[in-house]
PDB file of C-alpha atoms in Angstrom:
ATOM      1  CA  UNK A 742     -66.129 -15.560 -12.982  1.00 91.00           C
ATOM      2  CA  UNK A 743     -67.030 -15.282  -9.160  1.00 92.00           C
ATOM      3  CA  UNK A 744     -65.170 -18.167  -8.314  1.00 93.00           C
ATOM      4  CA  UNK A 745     -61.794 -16.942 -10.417  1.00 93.00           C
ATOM      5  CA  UNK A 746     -61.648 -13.768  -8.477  1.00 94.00           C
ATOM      6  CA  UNK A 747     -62.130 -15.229  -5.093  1.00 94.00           C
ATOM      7  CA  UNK A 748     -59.291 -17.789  -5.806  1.00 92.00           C
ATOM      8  CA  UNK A 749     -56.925 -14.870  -6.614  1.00 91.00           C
ATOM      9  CA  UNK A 750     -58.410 -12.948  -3.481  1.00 93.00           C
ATOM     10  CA  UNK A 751     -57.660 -16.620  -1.395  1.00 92.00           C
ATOM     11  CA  UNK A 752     -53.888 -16.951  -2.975  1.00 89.00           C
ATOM     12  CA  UNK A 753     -52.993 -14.057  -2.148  1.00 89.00           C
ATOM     13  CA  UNK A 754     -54.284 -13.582   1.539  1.00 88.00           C
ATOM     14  CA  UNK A 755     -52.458 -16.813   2.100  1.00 86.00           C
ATOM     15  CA  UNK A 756     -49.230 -15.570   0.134  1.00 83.00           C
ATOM     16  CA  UNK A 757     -49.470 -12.476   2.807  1.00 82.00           C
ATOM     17  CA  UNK A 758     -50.175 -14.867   5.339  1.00 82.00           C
ATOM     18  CA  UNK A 759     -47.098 -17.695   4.662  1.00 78.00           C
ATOM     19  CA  UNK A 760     -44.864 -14.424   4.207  1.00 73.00           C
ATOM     20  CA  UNK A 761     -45.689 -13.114   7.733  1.00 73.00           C
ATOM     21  CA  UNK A 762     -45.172 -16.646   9.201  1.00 74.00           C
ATOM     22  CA  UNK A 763     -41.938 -17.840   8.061  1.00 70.00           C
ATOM     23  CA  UNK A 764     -40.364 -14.477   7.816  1.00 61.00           C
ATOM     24  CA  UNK A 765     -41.574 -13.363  11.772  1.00 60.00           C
ATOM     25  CA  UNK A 766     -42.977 -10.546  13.197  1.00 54.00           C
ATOM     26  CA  UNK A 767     -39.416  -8.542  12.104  1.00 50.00           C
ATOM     27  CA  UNK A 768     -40.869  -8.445   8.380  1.00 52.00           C
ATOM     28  CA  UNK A 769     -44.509  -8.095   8.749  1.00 63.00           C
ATOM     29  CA  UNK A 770     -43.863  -5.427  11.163  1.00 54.00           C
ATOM     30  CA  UNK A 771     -41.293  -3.179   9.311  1.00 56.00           C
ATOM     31  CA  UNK A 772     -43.844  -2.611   6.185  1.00 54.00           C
ATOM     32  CA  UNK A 773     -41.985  -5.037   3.837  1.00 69.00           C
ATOM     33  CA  UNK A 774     -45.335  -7.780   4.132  1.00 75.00           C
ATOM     34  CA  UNK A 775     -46.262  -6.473   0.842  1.00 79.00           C
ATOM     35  CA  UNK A 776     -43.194  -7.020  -0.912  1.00 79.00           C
ATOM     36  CA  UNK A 777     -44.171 -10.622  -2.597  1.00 80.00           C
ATOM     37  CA  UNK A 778     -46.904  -7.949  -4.310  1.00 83.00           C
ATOM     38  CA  UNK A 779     -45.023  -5.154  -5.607  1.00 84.00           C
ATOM     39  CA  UNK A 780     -45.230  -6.327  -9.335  1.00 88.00           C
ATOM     40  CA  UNK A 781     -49.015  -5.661  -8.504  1.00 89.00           C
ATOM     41  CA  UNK A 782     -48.762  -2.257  -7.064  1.00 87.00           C
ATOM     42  CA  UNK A 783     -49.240   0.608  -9.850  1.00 78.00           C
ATOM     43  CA  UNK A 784     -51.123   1.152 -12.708  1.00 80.00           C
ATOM     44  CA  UNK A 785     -50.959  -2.152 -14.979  1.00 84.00           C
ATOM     45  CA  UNK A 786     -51.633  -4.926 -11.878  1.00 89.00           C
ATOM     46  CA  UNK A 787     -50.195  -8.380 -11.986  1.00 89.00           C
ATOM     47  CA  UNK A 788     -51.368 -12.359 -12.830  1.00 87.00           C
ATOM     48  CA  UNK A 789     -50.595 -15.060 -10.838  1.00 86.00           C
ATOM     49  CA  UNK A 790     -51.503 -18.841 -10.919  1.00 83.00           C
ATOM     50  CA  UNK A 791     -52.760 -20.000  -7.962  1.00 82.00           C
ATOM     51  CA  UNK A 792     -52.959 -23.581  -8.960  1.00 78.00           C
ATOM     52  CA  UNK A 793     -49.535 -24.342 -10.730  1.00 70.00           C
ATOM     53  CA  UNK A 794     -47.298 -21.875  -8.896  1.00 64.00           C
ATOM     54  CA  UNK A 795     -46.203 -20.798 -12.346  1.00 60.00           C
ATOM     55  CA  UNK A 796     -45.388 -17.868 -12.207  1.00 62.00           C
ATOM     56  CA  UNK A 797     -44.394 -18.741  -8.544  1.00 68.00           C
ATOM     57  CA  UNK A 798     -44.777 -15.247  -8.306  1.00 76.00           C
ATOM     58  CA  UNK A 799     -47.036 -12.232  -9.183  1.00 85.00           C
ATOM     59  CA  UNK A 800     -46.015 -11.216 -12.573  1.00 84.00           C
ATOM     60  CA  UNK A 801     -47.001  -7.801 -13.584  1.00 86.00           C
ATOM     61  CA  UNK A 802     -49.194  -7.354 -17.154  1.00 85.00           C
ATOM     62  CA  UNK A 803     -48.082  -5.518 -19.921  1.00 81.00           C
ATOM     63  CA  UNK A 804     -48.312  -2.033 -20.327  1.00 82.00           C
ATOM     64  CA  UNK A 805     -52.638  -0.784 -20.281  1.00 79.00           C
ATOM     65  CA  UNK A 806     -53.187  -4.046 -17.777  1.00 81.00           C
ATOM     66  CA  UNK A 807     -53.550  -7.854 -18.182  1.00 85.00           C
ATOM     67  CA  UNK A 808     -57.601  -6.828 -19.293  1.00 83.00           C
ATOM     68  CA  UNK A 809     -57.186  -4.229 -22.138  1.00 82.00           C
ATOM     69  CA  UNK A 810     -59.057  -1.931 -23.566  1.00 77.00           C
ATOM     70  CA  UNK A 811     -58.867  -3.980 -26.574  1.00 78.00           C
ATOM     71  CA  UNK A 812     -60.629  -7.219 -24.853  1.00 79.00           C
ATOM     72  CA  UNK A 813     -59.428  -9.798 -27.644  1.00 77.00           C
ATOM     73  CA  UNK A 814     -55.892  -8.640 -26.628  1.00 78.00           C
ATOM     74  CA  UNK A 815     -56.172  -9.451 -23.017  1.00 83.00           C
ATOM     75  CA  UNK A 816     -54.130 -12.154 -20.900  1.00 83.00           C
ATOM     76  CA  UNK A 817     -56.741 -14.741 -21.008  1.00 86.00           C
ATOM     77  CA  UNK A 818     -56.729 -17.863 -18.769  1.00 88.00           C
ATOM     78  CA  UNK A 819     -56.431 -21.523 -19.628  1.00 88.00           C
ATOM     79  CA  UNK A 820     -58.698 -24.380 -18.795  1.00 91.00           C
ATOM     80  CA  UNK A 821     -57.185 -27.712 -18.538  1.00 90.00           C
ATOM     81  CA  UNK A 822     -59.850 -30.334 -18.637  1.00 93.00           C
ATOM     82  CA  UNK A 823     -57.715 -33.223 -17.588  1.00 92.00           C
ATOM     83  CA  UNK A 824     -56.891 -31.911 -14.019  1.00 89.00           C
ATOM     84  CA  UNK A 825     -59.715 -29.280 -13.938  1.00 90.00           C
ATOM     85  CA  UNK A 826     -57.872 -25.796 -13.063  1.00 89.00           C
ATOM     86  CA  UNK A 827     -57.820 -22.988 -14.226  1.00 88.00           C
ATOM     87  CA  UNK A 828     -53.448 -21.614 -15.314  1.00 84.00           C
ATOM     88  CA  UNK A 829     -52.343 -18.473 -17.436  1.00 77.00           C
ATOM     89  CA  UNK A 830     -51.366 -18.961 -20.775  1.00 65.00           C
ATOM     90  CA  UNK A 831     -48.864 -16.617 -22.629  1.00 60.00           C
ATOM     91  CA  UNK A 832     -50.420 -13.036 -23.898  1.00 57.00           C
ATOM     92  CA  UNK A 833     -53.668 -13.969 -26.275  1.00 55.00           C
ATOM     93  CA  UNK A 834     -53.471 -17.413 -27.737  1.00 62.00           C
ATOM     94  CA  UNK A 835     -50.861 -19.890 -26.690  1.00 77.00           C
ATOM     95  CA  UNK A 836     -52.111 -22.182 -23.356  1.00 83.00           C
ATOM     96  CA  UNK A 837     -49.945 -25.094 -21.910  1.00 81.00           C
ATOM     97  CA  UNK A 838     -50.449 -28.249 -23.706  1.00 83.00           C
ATOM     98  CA  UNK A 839     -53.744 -29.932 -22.760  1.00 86.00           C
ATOM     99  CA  UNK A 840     -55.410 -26.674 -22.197  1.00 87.00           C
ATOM    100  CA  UNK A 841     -57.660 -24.452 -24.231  1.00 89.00           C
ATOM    101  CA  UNK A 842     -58.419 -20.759 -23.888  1.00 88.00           C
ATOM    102  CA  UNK A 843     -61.246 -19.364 -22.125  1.00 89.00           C
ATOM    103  CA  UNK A 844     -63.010 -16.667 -22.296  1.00 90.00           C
ATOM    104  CA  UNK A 845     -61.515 -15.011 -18.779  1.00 91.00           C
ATOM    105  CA  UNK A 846     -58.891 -12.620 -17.974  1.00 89.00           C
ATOM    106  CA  UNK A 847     -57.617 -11.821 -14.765  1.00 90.00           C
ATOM    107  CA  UNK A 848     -55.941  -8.744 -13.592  1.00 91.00           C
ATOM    108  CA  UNK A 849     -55.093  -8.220  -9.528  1.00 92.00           C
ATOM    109  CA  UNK A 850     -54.113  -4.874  -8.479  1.00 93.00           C
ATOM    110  CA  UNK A 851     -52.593  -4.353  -5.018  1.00 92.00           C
ATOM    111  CA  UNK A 852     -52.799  -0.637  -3.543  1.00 90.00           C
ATOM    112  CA  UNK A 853     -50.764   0.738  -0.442  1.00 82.00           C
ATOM    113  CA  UNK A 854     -50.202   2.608   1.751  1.00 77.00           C
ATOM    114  CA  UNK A 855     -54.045   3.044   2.380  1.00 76.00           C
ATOM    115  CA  UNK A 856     -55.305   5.917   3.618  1.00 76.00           C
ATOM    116  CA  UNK A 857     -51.805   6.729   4.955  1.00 78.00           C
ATOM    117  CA  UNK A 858     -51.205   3.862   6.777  1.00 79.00           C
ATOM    118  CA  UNK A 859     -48.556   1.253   5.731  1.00 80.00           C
ATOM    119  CA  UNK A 860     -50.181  -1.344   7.891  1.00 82.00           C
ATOM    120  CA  UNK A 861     -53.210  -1.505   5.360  1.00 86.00           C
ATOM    121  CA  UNK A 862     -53.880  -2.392   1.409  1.00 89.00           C
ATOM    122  CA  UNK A 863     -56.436  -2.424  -1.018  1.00 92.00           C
ATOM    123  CA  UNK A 864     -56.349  -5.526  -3.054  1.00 94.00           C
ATOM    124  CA  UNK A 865     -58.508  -5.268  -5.878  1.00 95.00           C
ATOM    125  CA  UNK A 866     -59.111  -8.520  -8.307  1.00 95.00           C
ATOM    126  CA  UNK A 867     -61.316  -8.251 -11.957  1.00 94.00           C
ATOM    127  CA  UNK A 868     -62.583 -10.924 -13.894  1.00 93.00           C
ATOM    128  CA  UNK A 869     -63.777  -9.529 -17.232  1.00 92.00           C
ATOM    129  CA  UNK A 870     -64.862 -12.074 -20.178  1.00 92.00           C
ATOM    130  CA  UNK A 871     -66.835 -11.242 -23.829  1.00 88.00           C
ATOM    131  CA  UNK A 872     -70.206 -12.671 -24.042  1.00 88.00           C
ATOM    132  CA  UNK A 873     -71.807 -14.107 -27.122  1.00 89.00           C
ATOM    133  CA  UNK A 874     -72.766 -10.778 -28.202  1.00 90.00           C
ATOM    134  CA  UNK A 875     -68.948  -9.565 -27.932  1.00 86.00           C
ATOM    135  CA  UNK A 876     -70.345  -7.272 -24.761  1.00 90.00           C
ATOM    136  CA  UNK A 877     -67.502  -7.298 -22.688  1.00 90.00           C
ATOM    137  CA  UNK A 878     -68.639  -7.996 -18.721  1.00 93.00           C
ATOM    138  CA  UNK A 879     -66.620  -7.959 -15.678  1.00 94.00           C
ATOM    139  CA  UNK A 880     -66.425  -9.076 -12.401  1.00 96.00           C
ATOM    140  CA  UNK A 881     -64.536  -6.891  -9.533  1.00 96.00           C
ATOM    141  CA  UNK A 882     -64.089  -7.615  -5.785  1.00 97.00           C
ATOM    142  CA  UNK A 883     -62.085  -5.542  -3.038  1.00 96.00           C
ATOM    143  CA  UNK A 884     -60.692  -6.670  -0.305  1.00 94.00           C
ATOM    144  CA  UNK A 885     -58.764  -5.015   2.761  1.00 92.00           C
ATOM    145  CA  UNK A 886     -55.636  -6.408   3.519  1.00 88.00           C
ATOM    146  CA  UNK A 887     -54.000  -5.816   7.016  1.00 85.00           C
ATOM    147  CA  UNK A 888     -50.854  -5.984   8.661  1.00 80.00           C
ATOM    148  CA  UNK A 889     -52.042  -8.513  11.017  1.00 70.00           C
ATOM    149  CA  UNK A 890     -48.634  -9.261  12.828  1.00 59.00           C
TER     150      UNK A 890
END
């Protein structure tokens, strides 16, 4: 579960990061470096697949977030043994062919302005799964993002 929230954590630093490059200081400086984000700014957060590009961008999770409060109908991610990555399947069940559910969901949550300052964003990434008692556990990690340019 450690390892699935740093990946998120990773893809999006470098989605910041590619943004900033190609686009020039005249994006990253005006306060738009966030904008690749914005379906994960607000209440419900966003998925992404860092490994397919598919979506190719955040998408944001249903209404109540892609975890819910209701575990077993969570966004849950796929495992495909043949090329050994993890993807996003379709709300619950339904995984791209060759891949099988896990017991993961994912939710990313992007906060800003931070502490009044446009230049600055919490990004906030949870791992939750159900363990073979049906307790549901979770992994969070929070990271600062800046407007480096």
């Amino acid at each position: 579960a450690y390892f699935l929230v740093q990946d998120a954590i990773e893809y999006i630093r470098d989605m910041r990061d590619t943004a900033c490059l190609t686009e020039g200081d005249m994006t990253c400086g005006t306060g738009s470096w966030l904008s690749s984000f914005s379906p994960c700014q607000g209440g419900s957060g966003c998925y992404l697949d860092s490994t397919e590009n598919s979506p190719v961008v955040p998408t944001a999770c249903q209404s109540g977030g892609c975890i819910q409060s209701t575990f077993a109908s969570s966004r849950f991610l796929c495992y495909d043994p043949t090329t050994f990555r993890y993807t996003n399947g379709t709300l619950v069940t339904t995984c791209p062919a060759g891949a099988t559910k896990t017991i993961y969901a994912r939710q990313i949550k992007v906060d800003s302005p931070l502490n009044g300052s446009n230049d600055e964003a919490l990004l906030t990434v949870t791992v939750s799964w159900s363990d073979m008692a049906g307790i549901v556990r979770s992994v969070t990690m929070r990271e600062h993002l800046l407007n480096w340019q």
